[in-house]
Short mmCIF file of C-alpha atoms and ligand atoms in Angstrom, two decimals:
data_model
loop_
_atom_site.label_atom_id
_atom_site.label_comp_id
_atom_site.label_asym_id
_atom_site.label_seq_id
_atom_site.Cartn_x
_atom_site.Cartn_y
_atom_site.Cartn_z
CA UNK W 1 12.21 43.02 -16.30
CA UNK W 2 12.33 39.38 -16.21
CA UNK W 3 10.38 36.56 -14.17
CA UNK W 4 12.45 34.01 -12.49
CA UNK W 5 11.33 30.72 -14.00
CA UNK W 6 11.91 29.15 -10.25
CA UNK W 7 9.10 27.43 -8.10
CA UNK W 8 7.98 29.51 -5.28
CA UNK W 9 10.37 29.13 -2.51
CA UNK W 10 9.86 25.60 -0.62
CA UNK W 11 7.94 24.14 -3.07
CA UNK W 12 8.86 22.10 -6.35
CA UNK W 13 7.78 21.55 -10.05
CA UNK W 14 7.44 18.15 -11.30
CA UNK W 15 8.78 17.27 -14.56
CA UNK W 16 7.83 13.96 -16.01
CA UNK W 17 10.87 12.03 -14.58
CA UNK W 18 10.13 13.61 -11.26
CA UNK W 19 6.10 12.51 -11.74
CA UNK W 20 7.53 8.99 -12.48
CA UNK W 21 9.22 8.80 -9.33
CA UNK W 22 6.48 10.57 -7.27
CA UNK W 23 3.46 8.12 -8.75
CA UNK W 24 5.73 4.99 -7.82
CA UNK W 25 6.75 5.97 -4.69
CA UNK W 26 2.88 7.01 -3.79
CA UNK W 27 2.09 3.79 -5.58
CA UNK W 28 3.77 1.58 -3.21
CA UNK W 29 0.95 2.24 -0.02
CA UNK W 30 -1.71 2.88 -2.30
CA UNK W 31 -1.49 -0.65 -3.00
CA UNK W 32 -0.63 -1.74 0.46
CA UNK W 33 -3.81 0.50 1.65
CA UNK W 34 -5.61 -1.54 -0.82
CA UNK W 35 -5.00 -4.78 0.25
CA UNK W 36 -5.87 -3.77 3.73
CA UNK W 37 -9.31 -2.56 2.84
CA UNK W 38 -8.97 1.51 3.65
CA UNK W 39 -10.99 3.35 0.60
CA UNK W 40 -9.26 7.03 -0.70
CA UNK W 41 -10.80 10.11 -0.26
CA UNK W 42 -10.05 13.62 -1.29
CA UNK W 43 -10.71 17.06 -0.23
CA UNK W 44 -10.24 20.74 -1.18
CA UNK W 45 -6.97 22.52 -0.41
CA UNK W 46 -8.93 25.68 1.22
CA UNK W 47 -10.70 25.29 4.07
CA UNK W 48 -12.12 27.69 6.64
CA UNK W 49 -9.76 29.07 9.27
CA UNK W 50 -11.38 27.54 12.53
CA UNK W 51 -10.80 24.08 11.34
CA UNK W 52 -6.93 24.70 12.31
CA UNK W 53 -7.50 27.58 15.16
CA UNK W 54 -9.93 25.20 17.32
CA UNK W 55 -7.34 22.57 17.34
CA UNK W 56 -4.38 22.20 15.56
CA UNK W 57 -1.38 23.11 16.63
CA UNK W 58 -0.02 26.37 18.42
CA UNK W 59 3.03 26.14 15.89
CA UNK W 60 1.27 25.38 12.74
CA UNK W 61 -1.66 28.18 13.50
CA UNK W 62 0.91 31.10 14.69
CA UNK W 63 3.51 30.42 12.69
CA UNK W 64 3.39 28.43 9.19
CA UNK W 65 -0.17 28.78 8.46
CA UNK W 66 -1.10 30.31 4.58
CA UNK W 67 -3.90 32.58 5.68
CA UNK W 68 -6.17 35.25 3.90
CA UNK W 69 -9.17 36.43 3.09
CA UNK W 70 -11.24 35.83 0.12
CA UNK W 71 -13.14 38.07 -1.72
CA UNK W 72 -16.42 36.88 0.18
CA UNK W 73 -14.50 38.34 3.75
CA UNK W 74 -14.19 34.73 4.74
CA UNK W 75 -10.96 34.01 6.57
CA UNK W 76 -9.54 30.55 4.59
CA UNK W 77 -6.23 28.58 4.59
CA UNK W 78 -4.23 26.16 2.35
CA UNK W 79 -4.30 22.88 4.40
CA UNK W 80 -1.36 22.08 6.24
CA UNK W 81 -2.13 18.77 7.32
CA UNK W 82 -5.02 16.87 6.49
CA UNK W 83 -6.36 15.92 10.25
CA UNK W 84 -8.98 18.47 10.54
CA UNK W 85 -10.00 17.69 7.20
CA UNK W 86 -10.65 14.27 7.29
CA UNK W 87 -12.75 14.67 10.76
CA UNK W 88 -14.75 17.45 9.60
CA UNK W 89 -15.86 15.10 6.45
CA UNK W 90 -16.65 12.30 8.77
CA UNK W 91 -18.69 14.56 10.56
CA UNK W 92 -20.73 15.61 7.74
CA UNK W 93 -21.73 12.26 7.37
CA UNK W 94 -21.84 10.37 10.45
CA UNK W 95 -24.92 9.57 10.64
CA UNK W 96 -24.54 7.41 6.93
CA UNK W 97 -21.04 6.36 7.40
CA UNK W 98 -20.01 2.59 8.47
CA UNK W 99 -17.77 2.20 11.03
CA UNK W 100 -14.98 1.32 11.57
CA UNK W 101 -14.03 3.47 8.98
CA UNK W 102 -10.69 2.76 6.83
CA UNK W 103 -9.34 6.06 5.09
CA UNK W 104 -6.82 6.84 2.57
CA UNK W 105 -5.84 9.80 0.77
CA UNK W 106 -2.81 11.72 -1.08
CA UNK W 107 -2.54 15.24 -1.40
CA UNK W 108 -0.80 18.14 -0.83
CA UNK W 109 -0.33 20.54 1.87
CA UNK W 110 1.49 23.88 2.57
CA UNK W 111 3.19 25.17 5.89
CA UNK W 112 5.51 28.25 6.12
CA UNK W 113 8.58 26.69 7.62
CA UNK W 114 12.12 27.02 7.10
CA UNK W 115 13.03 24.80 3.77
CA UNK W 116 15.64 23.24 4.91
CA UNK W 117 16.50 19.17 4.25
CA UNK W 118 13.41 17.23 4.75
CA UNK W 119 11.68 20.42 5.16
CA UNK W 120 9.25 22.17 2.35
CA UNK W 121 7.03 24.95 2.07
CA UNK W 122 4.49 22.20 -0.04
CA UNK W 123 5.19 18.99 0.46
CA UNK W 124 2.77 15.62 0.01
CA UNK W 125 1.48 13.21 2.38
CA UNK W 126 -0.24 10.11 2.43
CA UNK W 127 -2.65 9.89 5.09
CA UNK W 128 -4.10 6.61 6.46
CA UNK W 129 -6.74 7.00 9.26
CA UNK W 130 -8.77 4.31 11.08
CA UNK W 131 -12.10 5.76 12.63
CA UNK W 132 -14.60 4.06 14.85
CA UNK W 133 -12.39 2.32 17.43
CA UNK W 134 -10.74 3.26 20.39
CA UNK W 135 -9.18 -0.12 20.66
CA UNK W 136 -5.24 -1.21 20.80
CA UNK W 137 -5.97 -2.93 17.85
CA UNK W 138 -6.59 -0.41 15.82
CA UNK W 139 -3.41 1.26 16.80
CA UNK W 140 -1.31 -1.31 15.83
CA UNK W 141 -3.11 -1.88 12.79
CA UNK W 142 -2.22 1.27 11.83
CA UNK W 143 1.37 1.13 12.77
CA UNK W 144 1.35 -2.25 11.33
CA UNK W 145 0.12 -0.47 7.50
CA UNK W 146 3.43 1.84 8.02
CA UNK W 147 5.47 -0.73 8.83
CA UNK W 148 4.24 -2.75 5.61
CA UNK W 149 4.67 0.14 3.35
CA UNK W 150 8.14 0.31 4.20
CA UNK W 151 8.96 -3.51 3.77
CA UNK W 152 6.89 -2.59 0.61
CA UNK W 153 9.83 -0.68 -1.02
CA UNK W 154 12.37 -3.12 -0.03
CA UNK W 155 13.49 -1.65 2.78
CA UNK W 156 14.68 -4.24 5.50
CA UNK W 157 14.31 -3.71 9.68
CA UNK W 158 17.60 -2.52 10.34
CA UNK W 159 16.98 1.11 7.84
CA UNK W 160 14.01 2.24 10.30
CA UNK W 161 12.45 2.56 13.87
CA UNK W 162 9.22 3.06 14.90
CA UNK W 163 9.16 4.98 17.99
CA UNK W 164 5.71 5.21 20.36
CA UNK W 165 4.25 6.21 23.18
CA UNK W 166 1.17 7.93 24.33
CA UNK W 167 0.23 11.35 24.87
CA UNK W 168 -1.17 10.68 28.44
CA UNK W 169 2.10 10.14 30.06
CA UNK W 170 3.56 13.29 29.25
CA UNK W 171 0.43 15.12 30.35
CA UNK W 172 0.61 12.91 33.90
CA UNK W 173 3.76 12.68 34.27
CA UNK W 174 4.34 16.98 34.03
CA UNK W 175 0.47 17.46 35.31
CA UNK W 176 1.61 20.29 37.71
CA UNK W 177 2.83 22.47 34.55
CA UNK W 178 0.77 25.02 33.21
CA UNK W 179 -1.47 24.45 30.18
CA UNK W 180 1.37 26.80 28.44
CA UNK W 181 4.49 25.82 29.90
CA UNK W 182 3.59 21.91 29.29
CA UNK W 183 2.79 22.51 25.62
CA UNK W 184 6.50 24.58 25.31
CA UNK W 185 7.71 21.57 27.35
CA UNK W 186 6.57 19.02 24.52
CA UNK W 187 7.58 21.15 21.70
CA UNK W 188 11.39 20.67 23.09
CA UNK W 189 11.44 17.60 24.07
CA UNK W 190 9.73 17.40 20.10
CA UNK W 191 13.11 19.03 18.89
CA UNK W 192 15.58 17.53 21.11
CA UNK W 193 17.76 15.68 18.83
CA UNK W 194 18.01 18.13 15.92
CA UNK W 195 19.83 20.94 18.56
CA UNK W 196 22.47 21.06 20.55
CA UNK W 197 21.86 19.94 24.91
CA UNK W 198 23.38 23.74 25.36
CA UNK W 199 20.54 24.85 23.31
CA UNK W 200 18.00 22.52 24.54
CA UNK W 201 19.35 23.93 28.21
CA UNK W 202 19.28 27.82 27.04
CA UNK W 203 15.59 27.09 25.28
CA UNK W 204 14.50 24.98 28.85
CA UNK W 205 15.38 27.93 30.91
CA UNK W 206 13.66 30.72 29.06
CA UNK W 207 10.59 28.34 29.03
CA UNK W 208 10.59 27.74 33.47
CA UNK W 209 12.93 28.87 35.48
CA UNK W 210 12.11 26.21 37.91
CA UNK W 211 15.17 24.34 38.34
CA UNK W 212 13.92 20.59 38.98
CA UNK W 213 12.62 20.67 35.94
CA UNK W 214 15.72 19.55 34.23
CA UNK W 215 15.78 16.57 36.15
CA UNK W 216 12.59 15.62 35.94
CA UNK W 217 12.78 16.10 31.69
CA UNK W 218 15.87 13.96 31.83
CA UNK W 219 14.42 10.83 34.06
CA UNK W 220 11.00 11.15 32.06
CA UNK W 221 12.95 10.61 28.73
CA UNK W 222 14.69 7.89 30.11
CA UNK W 223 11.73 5.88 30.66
CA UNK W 224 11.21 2.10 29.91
CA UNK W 225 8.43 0.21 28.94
CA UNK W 226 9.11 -1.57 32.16
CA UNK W 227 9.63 1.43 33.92
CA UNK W 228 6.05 2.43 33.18
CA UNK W 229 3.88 0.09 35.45
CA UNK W 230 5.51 1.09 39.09
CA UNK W 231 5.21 4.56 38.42
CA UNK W 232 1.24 4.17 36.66
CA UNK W 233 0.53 2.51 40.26
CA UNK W 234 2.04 5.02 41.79
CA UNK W 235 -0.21 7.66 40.08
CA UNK W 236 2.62 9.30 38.47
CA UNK W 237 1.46 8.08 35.31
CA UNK W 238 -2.18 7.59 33.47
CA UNK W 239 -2.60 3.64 34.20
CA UNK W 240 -4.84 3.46 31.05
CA UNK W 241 -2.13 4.85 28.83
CA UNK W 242 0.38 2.53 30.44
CA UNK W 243 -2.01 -0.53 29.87
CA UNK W 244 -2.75 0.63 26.15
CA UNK W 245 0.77 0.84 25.39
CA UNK W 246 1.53 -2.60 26.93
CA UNK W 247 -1.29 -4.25 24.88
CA UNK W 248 -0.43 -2.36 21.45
CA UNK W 249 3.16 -3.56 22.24
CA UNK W 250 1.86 -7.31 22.70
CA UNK W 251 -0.63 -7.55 19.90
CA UNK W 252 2.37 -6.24 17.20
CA UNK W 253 5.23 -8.16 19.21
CA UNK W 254 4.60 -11.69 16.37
CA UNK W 255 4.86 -9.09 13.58
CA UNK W 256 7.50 -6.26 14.31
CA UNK W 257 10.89 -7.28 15.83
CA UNK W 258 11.62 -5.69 19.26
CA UNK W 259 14.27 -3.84 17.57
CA UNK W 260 12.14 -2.16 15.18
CA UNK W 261 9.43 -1.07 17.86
CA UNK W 262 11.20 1.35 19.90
CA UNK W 263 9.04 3.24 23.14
CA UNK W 264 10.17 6.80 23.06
CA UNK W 265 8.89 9.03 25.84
CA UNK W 266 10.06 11.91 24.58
CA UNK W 267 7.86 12.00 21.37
CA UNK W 268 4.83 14.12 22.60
CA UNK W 269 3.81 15.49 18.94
CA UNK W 270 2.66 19.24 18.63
CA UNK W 271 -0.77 18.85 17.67
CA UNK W 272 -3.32 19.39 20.57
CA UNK W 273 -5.74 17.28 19.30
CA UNK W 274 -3.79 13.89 20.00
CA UNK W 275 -5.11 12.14 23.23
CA UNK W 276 -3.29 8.88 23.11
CA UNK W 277 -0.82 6.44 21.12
CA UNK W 278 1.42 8.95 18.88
CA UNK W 279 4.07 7.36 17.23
CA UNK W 280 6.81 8.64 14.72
CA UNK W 281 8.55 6.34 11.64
CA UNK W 282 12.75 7.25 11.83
CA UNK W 283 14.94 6.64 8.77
CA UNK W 284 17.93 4.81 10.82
CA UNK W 285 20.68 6.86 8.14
CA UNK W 286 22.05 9.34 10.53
CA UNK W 287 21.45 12.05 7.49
CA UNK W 288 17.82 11.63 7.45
CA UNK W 289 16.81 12.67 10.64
CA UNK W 290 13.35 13.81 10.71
CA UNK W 291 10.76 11.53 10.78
CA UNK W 292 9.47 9.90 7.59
CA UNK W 293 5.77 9.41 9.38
CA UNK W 294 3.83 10.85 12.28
CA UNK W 295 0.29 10.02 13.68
CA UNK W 296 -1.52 8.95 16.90
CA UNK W 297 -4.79 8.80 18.52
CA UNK W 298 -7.18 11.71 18.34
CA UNK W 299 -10.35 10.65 20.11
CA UNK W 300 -11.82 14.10 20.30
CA UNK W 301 -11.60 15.81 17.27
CA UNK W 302 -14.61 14.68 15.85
CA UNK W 303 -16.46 16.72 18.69
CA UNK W 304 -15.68 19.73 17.67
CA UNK W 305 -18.37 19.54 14.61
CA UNK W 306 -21.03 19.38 17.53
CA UNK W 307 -21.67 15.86 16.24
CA UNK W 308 -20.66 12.87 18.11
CA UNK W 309 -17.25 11.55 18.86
CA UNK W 310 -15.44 9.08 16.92
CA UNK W 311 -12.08 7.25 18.34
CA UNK W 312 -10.16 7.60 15.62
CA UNK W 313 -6.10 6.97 15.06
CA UNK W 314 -4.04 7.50 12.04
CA UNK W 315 -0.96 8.64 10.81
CA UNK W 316 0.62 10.92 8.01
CA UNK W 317 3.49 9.88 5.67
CA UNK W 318 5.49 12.69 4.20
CA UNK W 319 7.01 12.27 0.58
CA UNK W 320 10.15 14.64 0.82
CA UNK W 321 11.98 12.31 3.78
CA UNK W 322 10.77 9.67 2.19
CA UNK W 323 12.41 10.29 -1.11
CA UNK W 324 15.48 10.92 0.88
CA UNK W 325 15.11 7.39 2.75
CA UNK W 326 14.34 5.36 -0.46
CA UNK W 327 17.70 7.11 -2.28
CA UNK W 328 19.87 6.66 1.21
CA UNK W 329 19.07 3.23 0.97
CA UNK W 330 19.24 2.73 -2.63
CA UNK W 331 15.52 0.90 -2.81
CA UNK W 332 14.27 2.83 -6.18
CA UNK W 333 14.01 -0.08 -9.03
CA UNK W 334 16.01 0.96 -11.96
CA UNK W 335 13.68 1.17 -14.24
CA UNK W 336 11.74 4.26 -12.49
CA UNK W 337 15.03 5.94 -13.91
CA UNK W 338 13.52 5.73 -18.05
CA UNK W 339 10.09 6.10 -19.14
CA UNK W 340 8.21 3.30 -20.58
CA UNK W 341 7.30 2.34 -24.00
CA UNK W 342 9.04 2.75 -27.25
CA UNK W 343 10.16 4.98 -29.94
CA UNK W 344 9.08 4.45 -33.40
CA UNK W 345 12.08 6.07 -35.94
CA UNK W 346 11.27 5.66 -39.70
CA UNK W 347 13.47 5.12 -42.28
CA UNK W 348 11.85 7.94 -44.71
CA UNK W 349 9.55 10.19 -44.40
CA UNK W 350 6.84 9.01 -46.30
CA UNK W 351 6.14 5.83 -44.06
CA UNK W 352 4.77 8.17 -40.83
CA UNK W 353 1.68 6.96 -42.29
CA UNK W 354 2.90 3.22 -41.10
CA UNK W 355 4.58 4.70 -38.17
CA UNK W 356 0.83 5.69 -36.47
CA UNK W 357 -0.19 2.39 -38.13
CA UNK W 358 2.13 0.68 -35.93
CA UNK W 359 1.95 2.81 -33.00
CA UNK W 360 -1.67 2.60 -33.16
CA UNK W 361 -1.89 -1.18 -33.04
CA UNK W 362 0.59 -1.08 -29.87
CA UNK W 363 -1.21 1.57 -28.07
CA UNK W 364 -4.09 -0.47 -28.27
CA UNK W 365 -2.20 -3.60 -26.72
CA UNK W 366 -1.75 -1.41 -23.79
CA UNK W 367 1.97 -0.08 -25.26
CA UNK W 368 3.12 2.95 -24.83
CA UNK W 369 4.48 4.53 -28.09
CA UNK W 370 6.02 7.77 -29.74
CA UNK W 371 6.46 8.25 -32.94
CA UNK W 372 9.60 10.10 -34.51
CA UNK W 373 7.96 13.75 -35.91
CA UNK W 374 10.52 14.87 -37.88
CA UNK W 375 10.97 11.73 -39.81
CA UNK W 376 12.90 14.28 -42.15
CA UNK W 377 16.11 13.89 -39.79
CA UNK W 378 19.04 11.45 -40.76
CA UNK W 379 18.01 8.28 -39.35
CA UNK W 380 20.79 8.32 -36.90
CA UNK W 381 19.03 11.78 -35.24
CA UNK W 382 15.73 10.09 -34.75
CA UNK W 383 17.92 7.11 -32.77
CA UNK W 384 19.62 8.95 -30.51
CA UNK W 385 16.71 10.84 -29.76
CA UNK W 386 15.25 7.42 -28.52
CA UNK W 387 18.32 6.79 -26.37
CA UNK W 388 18.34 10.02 -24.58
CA UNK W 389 14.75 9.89 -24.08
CA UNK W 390 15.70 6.59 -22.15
CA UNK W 391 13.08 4.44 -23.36
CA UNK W 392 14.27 0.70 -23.67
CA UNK W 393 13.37 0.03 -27.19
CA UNK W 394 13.38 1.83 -30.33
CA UNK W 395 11.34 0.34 -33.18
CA UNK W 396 13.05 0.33 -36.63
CA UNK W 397 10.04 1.33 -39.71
CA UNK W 398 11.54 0.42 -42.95
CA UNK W 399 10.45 -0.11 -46.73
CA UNK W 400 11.30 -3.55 -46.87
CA UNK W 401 10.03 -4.78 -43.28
CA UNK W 402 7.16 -3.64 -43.62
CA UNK W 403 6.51 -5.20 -47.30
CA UNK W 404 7.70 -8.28 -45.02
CA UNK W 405 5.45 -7.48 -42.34
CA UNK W 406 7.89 -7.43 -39.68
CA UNK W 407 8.97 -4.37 -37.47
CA UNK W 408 12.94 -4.44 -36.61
CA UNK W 409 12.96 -3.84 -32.61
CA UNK W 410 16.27 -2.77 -30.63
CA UNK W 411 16.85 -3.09 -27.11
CA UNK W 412 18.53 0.30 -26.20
CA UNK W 413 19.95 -1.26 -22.85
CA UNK W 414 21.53 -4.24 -24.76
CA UNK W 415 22.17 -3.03 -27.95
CA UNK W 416 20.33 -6.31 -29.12
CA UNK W 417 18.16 -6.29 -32.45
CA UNK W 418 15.14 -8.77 -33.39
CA UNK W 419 12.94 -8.52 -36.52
CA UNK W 420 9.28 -9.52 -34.93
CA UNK W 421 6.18 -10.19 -36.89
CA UNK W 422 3.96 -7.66 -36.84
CA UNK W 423 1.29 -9.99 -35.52
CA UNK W 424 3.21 -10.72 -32.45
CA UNK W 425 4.89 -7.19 -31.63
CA UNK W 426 2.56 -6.30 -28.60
CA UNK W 427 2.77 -10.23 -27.25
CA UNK W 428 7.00 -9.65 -27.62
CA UNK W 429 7.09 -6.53 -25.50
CA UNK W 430 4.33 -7.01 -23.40
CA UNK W 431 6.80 -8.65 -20.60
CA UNK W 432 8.78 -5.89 -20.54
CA UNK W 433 6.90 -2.76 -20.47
CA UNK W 434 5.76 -1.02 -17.35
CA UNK W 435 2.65 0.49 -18.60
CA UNK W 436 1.14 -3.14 -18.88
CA UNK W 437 2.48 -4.77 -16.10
CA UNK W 438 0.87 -1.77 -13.67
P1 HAM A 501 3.05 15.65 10.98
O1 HAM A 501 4.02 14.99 11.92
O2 HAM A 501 2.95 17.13 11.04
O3 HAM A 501 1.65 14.98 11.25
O4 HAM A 501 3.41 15.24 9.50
C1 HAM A 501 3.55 13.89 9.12
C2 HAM A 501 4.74 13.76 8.17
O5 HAM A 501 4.60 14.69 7.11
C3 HAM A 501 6.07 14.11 8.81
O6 HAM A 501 6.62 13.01 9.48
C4 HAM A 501 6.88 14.51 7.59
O7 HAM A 501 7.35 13.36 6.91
C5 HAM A 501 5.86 15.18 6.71
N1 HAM A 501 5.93 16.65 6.81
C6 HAM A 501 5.30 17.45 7.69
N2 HAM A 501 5.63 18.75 7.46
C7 HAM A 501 6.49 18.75 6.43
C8 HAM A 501 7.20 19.77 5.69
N3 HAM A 501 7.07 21.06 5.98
N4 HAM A 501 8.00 19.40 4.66
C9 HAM A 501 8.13 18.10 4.34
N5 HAM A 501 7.49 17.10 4.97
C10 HAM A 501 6.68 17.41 6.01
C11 HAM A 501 0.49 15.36 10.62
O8 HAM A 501 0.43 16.09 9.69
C12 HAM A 501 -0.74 14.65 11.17
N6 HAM A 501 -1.91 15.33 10.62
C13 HAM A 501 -0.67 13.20 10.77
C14 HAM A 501 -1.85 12.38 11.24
C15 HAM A 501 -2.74 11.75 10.43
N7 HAM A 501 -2.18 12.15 12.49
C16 HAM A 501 -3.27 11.39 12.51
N8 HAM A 501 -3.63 11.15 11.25
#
């Protein structure tokens, strides 16, 4: 019998090209969560089972957890979102943390779901969470950092939305459902644009058969920001969240065009632990329809260590929409395409010796270099062996440049050659390799 060579279903192997994309792609907000002061953290993939069953989400906990025991008879799961994680950590330490905290991290995660486009069994996120305030300025901070990472790649306004609102309304506005129907409530109104209105009508009636409720679904979706302050005086809305909203709408009005900011009442976000602002990042290419980010506000979390709690908001950025957003909108520099460096051939075998000479000398500038193994092969082997490795330049190591003490250096994209001094080989391809510039 044979073993398929394939990944486990929903989840992927990373060759190098792949890793070259992935580490550029994850490079882009590392830097931007740099520059606005959040430190990275990391965290193991197992963690006990109550972390998710005290307050997760009813989905993620029945349905696409990765459960089991371990050989200890403790019940553990793979982390499907990092959350619970992070708050339990800030827990631990409370008492020697700094706040406002600014956190970063990227890892991955696991979920049993349906793989499907934009959906994987394992799939990475970068998580940015800001603990310690309960203000609106924190919120759009953080909205501000996803906004930023996707001007970051190159992407302009018009290729995404960011659509917010706050958990509270939902929970006011459809107070008089029960605990359970309101929760199947949100996780439709959740799905709403990836089915069909018959099967958004055949799902609503098998979740209340109370026929208002329709009505009352359709003229709570249709909500606008203007909309909200009649009805918060009214009491048919939680004034505070109706306030918040207003503010975090002011304080990012100078730095996000109207267009781009988008209130969405019907985002309500699965995860019970949200009690505020939850907002969701849309790719605006109608074949990218899942959100590229989701967060919000989850002021009671923290709690649940039996420690005290920490306002905290945040947001997680997933890398398998995101992928499909970067190549929809064609924002991937060229260069990610070929690995970096050079290729060393050699004219005969005997000068390998000068080959990891050479090589050495560049490696130590900071250059990325391979040297031809089988210097045995006609020269024109080792060559094209350089050009489908993609690299941009293949260094020529001949008898008479080196008794000249110059290396011959072709540019694989332009076919050019240039005989360099020795001396200044690492200075000549310094500007163009990646490695260095990083
Ligand atoms: P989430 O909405 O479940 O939120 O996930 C955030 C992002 O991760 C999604 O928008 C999506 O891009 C990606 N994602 C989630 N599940 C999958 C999957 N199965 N396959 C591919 N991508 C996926 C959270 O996880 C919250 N913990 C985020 C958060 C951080 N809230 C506050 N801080």
């Amino acid at each position: 019998m044979s073993i398929s060579a394939r990944p486990y279903i929903g989840s992927r192997d990373f060759y190098p090209d792949d890793m070259r994309f992935r580490e550029w792609m994850f490079g882009v907000p590392r830097r931007i969560c740099k520059t606005y002061g959040y430190g990275e953290y990391a965290s193991p993939v197992l963690e006990p089972i109550e972390l998710y069953t005290a307050k997760s989400s009813e989905e993620i906990v029945n349905e696409q957890l990765y459960r089991f025991t371990d050989r200890g008879d403790r019940e553990v799961a793979i982390r499907p979102e990092m959350t619970p994680t992070l708050a339990r950590m800030v827990a631990a330490k409370i008492n020697s943390l700094t706040l406002p905290l600014r956190l970063y991290s990227i890892a991955n995660f696991m979920r049993y779901e349906r793989p499907g486009r934009g959906r994987l069994r394992e799939f990475f996120q970068l998580n940015v969470d800001l603990l310690g305030s309960s203000s609106a300025t924190a919120d759009a901070e953080v909205m501000m950092i996803a906004v930023e990472i996707l001007r970051s790649y190159g992407a302009s306004d018009e290729h995404f939305m960011v659509r917010f609102s706050d958990r509270r309304l939902f929970d006011s506005f459809f107070s008089d459902l029960d605990r359970q129907t309101g929760r199947l409530v949100g996780r439709l109104l959740d799905k709403r644009e990836k089915i069909s209105s018959e099967e958004f009508d055949r799902a609503l009636q098998e979740i209340s058969t109370d026929p208002s409720l329709r009505d009352r679904i359709a003229e709570f979706i249709s909500l606008r920001l203007e909309d909200l302050p009649p009805l918060a005086e009214s009491g048919r809305l939680a004034s505070d969240a109706v306030s918040h909203l207003l503010e975090v709408e002011r304080l990012l009005a100078d730095a996000v065009p109207k267009g781009v900011l988008s209130f969405d009442p019907g985002i309500v976000r699965g995860f019970d632990y949200y009690t505020g602002l939850i907002f969701e990042v849309y790719d605006n290419h109608p074949e990218n329809n899942r959100a590229l980010f989701g967060g919000g506000r989850y002021d009671r979390l923290l709690g649940i260590y039996g420690k005290q709690e920490v306002p905290a908001v945040g947001f997680g950025m997933g890398d398998v929409t995101l992928e499909n957003f970067i190549r929809n909108h064609n924002l991937a520099p060229a260069e990610v395409a070929h690995p970096e460096g050079v290729y060393i051939t050699l004219f005969s075998p005997e000068l390998f010796g000068q080959g990891l000479r050479i090589a050495s000398m560049l490696r130590q500038g900071g250059i990325c270099a391979e040297v031809a193994l089988e210097p045995t092969k006609k020269f024109g082997k080792q060559f094209e062996i350089a050009q489908k490795k993609g690299r941009r330049f293949a260094l020529i190591v001949g008898e008479d440049e080196i008794a000249k003490g110059i290396v011959r250096v072709k540019d694989l994209q332009t076919g050019e050659q240039k005989d360099v001094v020795e001396s200044e080989l690492v200075s000549y391809l310094l500007p163009e390799d990646r490695i260095a510039r990083k």
